[in-house]
mmCIF file of C-alpha atoms and ligand atoms in Angstrom:
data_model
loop_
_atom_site.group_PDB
_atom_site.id
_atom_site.type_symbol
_atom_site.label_atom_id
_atom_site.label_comp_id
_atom_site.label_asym_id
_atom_site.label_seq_id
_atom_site.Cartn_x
_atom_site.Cartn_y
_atom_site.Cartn_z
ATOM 1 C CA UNK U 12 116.238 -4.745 48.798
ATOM 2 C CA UNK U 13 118.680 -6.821 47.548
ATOM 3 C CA UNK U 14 119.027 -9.364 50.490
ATOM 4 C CA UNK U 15 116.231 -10.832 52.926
ATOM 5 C CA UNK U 16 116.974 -12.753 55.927
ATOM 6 C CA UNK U 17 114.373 -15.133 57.080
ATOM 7 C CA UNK U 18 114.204 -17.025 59.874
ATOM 8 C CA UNK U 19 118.028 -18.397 59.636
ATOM 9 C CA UNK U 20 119.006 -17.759 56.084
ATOM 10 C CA UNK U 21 119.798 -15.201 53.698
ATOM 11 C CA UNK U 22 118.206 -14.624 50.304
ATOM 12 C CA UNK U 23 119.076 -12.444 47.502
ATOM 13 C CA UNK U 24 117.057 -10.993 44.687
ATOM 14 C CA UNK U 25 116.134 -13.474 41.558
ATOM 15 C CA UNK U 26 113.016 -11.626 40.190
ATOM 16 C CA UNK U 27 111.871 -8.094 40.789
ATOM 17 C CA UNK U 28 107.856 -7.113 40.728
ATOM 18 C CA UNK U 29 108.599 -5.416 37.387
ATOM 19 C CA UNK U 30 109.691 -8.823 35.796
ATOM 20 C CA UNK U 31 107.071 -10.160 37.147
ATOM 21 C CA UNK U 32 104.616 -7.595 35.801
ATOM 22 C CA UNK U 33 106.037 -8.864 32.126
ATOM 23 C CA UNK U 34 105.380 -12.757 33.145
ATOM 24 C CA UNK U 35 101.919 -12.209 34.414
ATOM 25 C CA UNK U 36 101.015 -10.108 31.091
ATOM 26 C CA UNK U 37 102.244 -12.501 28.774
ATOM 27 C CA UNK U 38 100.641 -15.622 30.151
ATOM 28 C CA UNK U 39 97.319 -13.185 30.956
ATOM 29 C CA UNK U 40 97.206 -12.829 27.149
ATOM 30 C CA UNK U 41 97.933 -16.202 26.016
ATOM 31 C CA UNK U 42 94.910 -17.592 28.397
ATOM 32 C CA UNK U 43 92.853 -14.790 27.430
ATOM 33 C CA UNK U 44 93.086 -15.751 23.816
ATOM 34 C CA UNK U 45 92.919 -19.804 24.598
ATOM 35 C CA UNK U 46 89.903 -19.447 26.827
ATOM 36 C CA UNK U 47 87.812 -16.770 24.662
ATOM 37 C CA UNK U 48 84.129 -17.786 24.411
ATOM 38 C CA UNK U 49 85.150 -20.527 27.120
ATOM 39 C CA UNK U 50 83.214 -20.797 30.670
ATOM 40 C CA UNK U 51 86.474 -20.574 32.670
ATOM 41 C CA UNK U 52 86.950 -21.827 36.395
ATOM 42 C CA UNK U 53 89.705 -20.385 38.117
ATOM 43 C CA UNK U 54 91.138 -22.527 41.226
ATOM 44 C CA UNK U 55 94.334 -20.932 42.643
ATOM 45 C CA UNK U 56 95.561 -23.554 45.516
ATOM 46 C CA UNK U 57 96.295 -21.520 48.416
ATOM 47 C CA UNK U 58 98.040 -20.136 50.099
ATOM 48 C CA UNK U 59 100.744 -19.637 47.924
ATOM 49 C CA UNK U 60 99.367 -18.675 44.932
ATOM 50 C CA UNK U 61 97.513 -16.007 46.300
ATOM 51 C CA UNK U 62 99.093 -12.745 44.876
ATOM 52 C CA UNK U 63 99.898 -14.406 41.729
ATOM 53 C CA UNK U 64 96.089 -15.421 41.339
ATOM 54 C CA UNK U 65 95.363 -11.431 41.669
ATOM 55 C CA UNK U 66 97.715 -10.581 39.617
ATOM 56 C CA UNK U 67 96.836 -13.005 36.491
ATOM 57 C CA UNK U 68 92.910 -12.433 37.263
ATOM 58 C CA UNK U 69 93.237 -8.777 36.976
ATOM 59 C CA UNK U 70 94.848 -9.398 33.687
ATOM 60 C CA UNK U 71 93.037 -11.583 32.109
ATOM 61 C CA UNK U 72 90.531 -10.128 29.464
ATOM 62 C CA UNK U 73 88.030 -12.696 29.916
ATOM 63 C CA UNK U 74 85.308 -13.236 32.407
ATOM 64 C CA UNK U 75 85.989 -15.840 34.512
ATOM 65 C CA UNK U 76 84.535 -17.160 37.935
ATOM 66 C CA UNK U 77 87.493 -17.751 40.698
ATOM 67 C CA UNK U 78 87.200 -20.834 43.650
ATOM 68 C CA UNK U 79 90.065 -20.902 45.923
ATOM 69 C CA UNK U 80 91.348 -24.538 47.019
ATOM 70 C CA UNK U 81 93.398 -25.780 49.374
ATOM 71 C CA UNK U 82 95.718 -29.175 49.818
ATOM 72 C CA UNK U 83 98.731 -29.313 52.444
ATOM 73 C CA UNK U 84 101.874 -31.318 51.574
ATOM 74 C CA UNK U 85 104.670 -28.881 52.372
ATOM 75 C CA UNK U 86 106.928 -28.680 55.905
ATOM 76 C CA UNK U 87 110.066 -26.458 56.120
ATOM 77 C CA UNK U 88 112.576 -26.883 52.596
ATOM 78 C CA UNK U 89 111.374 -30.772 51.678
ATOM 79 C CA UNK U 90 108.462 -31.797 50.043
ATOM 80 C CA UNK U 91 107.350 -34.306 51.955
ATOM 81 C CA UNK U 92 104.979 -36.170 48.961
ATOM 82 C CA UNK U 93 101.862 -37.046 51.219
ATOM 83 C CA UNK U 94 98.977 -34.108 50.444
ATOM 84 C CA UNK U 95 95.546 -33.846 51.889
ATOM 85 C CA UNK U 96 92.353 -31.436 50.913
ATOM 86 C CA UNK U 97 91.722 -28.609 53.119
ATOM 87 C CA UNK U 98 89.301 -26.961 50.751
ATOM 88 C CA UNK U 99 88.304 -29.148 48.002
ATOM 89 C CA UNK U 100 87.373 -28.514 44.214
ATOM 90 C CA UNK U 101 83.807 -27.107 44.352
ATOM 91 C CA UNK U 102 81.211 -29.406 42.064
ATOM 92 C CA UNK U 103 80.563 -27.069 39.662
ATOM 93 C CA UNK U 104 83.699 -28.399 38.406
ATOM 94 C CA UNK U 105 81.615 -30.748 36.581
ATOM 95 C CA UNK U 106 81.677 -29.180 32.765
ATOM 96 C CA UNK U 107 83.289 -26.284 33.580
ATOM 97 C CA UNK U 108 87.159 -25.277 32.036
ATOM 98 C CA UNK U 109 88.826 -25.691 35.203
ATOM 99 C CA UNK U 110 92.403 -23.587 35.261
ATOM 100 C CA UNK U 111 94.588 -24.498 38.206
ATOM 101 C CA UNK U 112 97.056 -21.702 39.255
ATOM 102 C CA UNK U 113 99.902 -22.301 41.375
ATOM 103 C CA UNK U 114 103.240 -20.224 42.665
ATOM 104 C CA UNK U 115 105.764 -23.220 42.033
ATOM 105 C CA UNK U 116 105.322 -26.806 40.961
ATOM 106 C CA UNK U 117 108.299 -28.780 42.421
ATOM 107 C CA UNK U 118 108.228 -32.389 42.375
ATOM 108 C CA UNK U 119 104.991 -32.489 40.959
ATOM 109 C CA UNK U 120 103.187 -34.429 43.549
ATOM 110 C CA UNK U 121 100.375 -32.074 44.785
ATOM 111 C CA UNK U 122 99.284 -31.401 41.533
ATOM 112 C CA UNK U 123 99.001 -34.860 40.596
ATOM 113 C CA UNK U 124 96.936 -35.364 43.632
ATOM 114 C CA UNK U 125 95.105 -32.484 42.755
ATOM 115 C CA UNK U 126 94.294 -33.488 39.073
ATOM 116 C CA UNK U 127 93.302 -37.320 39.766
ATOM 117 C CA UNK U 128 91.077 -35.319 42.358
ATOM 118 C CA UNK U 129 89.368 -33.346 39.944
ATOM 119 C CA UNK U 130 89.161 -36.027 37.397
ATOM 120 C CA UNK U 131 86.140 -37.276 39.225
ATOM 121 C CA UNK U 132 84.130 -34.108 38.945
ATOM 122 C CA UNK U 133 84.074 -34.747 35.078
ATOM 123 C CA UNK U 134 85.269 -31.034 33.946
ATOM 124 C CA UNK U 135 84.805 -30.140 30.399
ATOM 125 C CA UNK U 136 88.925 -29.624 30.680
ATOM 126 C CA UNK U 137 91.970 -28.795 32.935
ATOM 127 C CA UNK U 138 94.783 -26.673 31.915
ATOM 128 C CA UNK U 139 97.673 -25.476 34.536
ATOM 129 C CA UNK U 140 99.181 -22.571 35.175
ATOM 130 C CA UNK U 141 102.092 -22.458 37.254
ATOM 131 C CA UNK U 142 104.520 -19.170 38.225
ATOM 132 C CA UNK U 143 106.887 -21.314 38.892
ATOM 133 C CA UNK U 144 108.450 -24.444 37.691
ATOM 134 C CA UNK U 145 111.386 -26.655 38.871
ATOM 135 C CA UNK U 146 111.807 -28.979 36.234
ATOM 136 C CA UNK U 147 114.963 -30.906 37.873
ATOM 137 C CA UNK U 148 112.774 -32.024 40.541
ATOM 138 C CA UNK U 149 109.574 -32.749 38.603
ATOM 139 C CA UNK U 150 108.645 -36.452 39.087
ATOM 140 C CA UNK U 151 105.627 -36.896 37.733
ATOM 141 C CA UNK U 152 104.669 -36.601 33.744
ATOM 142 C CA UNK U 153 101.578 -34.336 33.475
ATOM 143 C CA UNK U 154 101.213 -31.536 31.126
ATOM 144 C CA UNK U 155 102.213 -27.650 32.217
ATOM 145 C CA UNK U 156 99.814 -25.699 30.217
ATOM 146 C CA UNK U 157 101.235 -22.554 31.612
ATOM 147 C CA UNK U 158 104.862 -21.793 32.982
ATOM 148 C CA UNK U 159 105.887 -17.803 34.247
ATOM 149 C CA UNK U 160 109.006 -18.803 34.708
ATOM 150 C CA UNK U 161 111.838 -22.060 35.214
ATOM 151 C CA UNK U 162 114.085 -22.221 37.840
ATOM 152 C CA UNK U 163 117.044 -24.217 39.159
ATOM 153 C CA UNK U 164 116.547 -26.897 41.942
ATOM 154 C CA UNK U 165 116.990 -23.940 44.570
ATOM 155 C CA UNK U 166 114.812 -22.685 47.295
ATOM 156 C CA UNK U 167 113.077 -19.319 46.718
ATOM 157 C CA UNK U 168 110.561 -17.035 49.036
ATOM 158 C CA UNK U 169 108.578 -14.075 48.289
ATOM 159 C CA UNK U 170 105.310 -13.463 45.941
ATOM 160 C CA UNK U 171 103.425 -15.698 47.920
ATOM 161 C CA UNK U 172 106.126 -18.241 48.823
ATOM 162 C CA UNK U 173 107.466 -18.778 52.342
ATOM 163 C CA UNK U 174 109.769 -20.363 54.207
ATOM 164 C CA UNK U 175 108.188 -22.088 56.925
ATOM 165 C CA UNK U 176 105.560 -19.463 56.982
ATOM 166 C CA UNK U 177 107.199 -16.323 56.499
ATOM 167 C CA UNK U 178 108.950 -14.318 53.600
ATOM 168 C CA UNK U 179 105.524 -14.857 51.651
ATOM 169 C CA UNK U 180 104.385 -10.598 51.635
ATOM 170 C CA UNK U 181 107.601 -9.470 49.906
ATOM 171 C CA UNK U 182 106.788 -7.922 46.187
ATOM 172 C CA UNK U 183 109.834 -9.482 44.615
ATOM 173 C CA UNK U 184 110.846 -13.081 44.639
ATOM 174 C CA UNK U 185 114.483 -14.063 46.707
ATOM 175 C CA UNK U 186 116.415 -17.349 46.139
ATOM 176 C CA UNK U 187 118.248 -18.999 48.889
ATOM 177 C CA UNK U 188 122.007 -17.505 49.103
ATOM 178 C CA UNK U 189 124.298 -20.002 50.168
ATOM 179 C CA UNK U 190 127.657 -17.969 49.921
HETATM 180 P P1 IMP O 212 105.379 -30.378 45.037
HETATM 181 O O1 IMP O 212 104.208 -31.167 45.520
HETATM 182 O O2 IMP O 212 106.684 -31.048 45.346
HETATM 183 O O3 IMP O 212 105.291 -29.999 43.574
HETATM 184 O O4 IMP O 212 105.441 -29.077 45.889
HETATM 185 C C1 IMP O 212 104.627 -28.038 45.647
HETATM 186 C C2 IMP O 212 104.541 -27.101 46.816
HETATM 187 O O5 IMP O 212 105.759 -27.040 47.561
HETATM 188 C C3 IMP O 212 104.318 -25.701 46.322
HETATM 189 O O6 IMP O 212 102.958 -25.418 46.139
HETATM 190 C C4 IMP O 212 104.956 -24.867 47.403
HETATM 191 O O7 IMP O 212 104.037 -24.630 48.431
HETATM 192 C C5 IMP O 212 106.079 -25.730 47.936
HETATM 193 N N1 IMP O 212 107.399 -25.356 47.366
HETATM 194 C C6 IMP O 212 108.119 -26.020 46.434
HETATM 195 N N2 IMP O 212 109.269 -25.388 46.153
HETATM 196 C C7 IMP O 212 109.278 -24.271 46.914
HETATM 197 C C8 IMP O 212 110.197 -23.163 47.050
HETATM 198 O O8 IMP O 212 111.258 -23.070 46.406
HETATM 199 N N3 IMP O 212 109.841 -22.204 47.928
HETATM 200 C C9 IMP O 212 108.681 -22.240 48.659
HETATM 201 N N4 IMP O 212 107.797 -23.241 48.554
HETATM 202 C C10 IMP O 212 108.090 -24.250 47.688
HETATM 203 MG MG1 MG O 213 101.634 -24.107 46.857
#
């Protein structure tokens, strides 16, 4: 498919699942070699990150344990900037290498939140890995261990992103077409 409609727009194709087969492999190898011999704590912040965090476990060579989390800060096509915990960090943070994995970080601000969160379980480190990264809108001044891929400032559904709660299934990721 080359265009989606959702709700009231139209997207067209950015990424296909192929491309995004190369991404995940390459960043799957680079973490497999930086965590080797590491005890490695996965937290993928749902729900977006969802099919990517199958996707990069799947490929990691490394054991590694996996604890979903969960922190809301999105409505509709503007981040808002106020986030709250759904599903928290577990405490066996505490000494563990703690690797967040996202779909997209935009402005920047739930990860913050998320990272001064974490801070206080006293991990043995925190790296992040992020699909996605917007780096026109990115306000805030932490570290991106891990970036699949940057994009413009646009709007983009599919691999576990949605637009107001749909478009989030599709295989291949769509960008907002605005002709
Ligand atoms: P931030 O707090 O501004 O970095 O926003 C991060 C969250 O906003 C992400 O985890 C997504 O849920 C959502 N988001 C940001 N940009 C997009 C987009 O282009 N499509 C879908 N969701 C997005
Ligand atoms: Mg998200």
């Amino acid at each position: 498919m080359n265009k989606v409609t959702v709700h009231d727009k139209v997207f067209r194709l950015l990424i296909d699942r192929d491309e995004i087969q190369t991404i995940i492999d390459g960043l799957a190898d680079q973490i497999s070699a930086d965590y080797k011999g590491l005890d490695m704590l996965m937290c993928p912040v749902l729900t977006g990150s969802y099919m990517f965090a199958a996707d990069l476990s799947r490929a990691l060579s490394i054991d590694h344990e996996i604890s979903f989390v969960r922190f809301a800060s999105y409505q509709g096509m503007q981040s808002t900037g106020e986030v709250k915990a759904l599903l928290d960090f577990p405490k066996s943070c505490k000494g563990r290498h703690v690797l967040i994995v996202e779909d997209i970080v935009d402005t920047g601000a739930t990860m913050d939140f998320m990272l001064n969160r974490l801070q206080v379980l006293e991990p043995a480190s925190v790296s992040i890995c992020t699909f996605f990264f917007k780096p026109a809108s990115f306000k805030k001044n932490f570290k991106i261990d891990y970036i699949g891929r940057s994009i413009q400032d646009d709007f983009i559904i599919g691999y576990g992103l949605d637009y107001d709660n749909s478009g989030r299934s599709y295989p291949d990721v769509y960008i907002l077409d605005n002709e």
